[in-house]
C-alpha atoms as one frame of an Amber mdcrd trajectory, in Angstrom:
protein
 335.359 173.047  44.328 332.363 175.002  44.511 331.166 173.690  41.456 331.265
 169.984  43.013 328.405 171.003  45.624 325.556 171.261  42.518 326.900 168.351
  40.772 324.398 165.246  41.256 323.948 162.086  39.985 321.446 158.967  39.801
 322.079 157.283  42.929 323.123 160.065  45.069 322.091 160.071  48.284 320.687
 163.796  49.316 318.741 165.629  51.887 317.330 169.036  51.481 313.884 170.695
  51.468 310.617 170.044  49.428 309.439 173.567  48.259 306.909 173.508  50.889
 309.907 173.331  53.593 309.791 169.757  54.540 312.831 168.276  55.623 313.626
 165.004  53.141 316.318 162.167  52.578 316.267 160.279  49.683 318.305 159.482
  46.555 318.374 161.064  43.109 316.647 159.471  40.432 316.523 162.314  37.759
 318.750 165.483  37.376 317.470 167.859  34.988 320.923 170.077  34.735 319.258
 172.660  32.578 316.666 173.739  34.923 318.669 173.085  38.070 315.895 170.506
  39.207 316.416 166.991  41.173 313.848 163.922  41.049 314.418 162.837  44.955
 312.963 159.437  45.519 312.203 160.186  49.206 313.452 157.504  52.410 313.200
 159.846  55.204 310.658 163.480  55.906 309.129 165.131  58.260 305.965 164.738
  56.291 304.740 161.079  56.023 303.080 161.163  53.338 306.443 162.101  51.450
 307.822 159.138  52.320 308.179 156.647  49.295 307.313 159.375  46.725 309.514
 160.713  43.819 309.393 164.699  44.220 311.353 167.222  42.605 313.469 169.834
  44.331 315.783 172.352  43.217 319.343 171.118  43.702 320.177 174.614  45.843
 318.373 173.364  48.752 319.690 170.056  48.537 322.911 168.593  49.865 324.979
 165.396  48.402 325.206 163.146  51.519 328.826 161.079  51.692 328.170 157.747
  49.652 327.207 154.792  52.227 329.703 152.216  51.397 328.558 149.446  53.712
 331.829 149.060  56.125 330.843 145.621  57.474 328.065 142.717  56.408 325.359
 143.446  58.650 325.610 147.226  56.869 325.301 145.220  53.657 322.752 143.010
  54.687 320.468 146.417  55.521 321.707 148.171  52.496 320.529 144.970  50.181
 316.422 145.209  52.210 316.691 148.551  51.695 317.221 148.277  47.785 314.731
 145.427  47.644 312.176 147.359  49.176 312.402 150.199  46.679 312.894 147.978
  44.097 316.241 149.262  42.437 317.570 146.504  40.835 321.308 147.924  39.854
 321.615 149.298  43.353 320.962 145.352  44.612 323.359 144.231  41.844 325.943
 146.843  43.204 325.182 145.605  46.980 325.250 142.018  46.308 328.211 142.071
  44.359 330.127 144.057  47.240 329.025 141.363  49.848 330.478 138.729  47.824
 333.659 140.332  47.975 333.414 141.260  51.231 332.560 137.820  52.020 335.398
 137.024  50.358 337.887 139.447  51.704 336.853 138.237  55.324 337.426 133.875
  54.191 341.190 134.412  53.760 342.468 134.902  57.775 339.742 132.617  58.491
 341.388 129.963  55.781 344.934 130.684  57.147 344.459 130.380  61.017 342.608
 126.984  60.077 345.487 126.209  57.754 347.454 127.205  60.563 345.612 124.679
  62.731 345.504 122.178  60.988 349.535 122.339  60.311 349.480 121.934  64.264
 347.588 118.899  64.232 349.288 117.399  61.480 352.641 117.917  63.293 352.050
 114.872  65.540 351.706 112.755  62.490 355.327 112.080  61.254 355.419 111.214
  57.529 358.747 109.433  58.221 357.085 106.550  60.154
């Protein structure tokens, strides 16, 4: 699996070290394979002024971070500013379209136990009569 640890993509989420040291966390935007090279667009530094800026780093000093899935809506929610603010319209698409199912995913016990409910209330109401 050793291979695996080199092996970026567009979209990955990293952090590493600039070649001038400086600690960064961002998400790939190029990989240049050939020259063992990443295009970081960069979140999170140590240096301010890295913030927001597309630098390249070599992929040895950088580190694929686990992929943020967004585990409840409020996650989501933060996930979708974020992509707004950088402007990455796929990564919104991808967002949005996993809040919708979320959302959707989290209607069903709420449609049952009202079901359920309403099959209470409608139990004083005998059709016979």
């Amino acid at each position: 699996m050793m291979a695996d640890k080199y092996r970026f993509e567009y979209g990955d989420w990293v952090q590493g070290r600039s070649r001038d040291g400086e600690l960064i966390h961002g998400y790939v935007e190029t990989v240049d394979s050939h020259k063992g090279m990443l295009q970081v667009n960069v979140v999170e530094s140590d240096n301010e002024k890295a913030i927001g800026k597309s630098i390249w780093i070599q992929n040895k000093w950088a580190e694929k971070l686990p992929d943020i899935t967004g585990r409840n809506e409020s996650e989501l929610l933060a996930l979708i500013d974020l992509a707004l603010l950088f402007k990455d319209e796929q990564w919104f698409k991808e967002l949005s379209a996993k809040l919708v199912s979320f959302k959707k995913i989290q209607e069903v016990p709420i449609k049952k136990s009202e079901f359920l409910i309403s099959g209470n209330r409608m139990r004083n109401f005998d059709v016979k009569r």
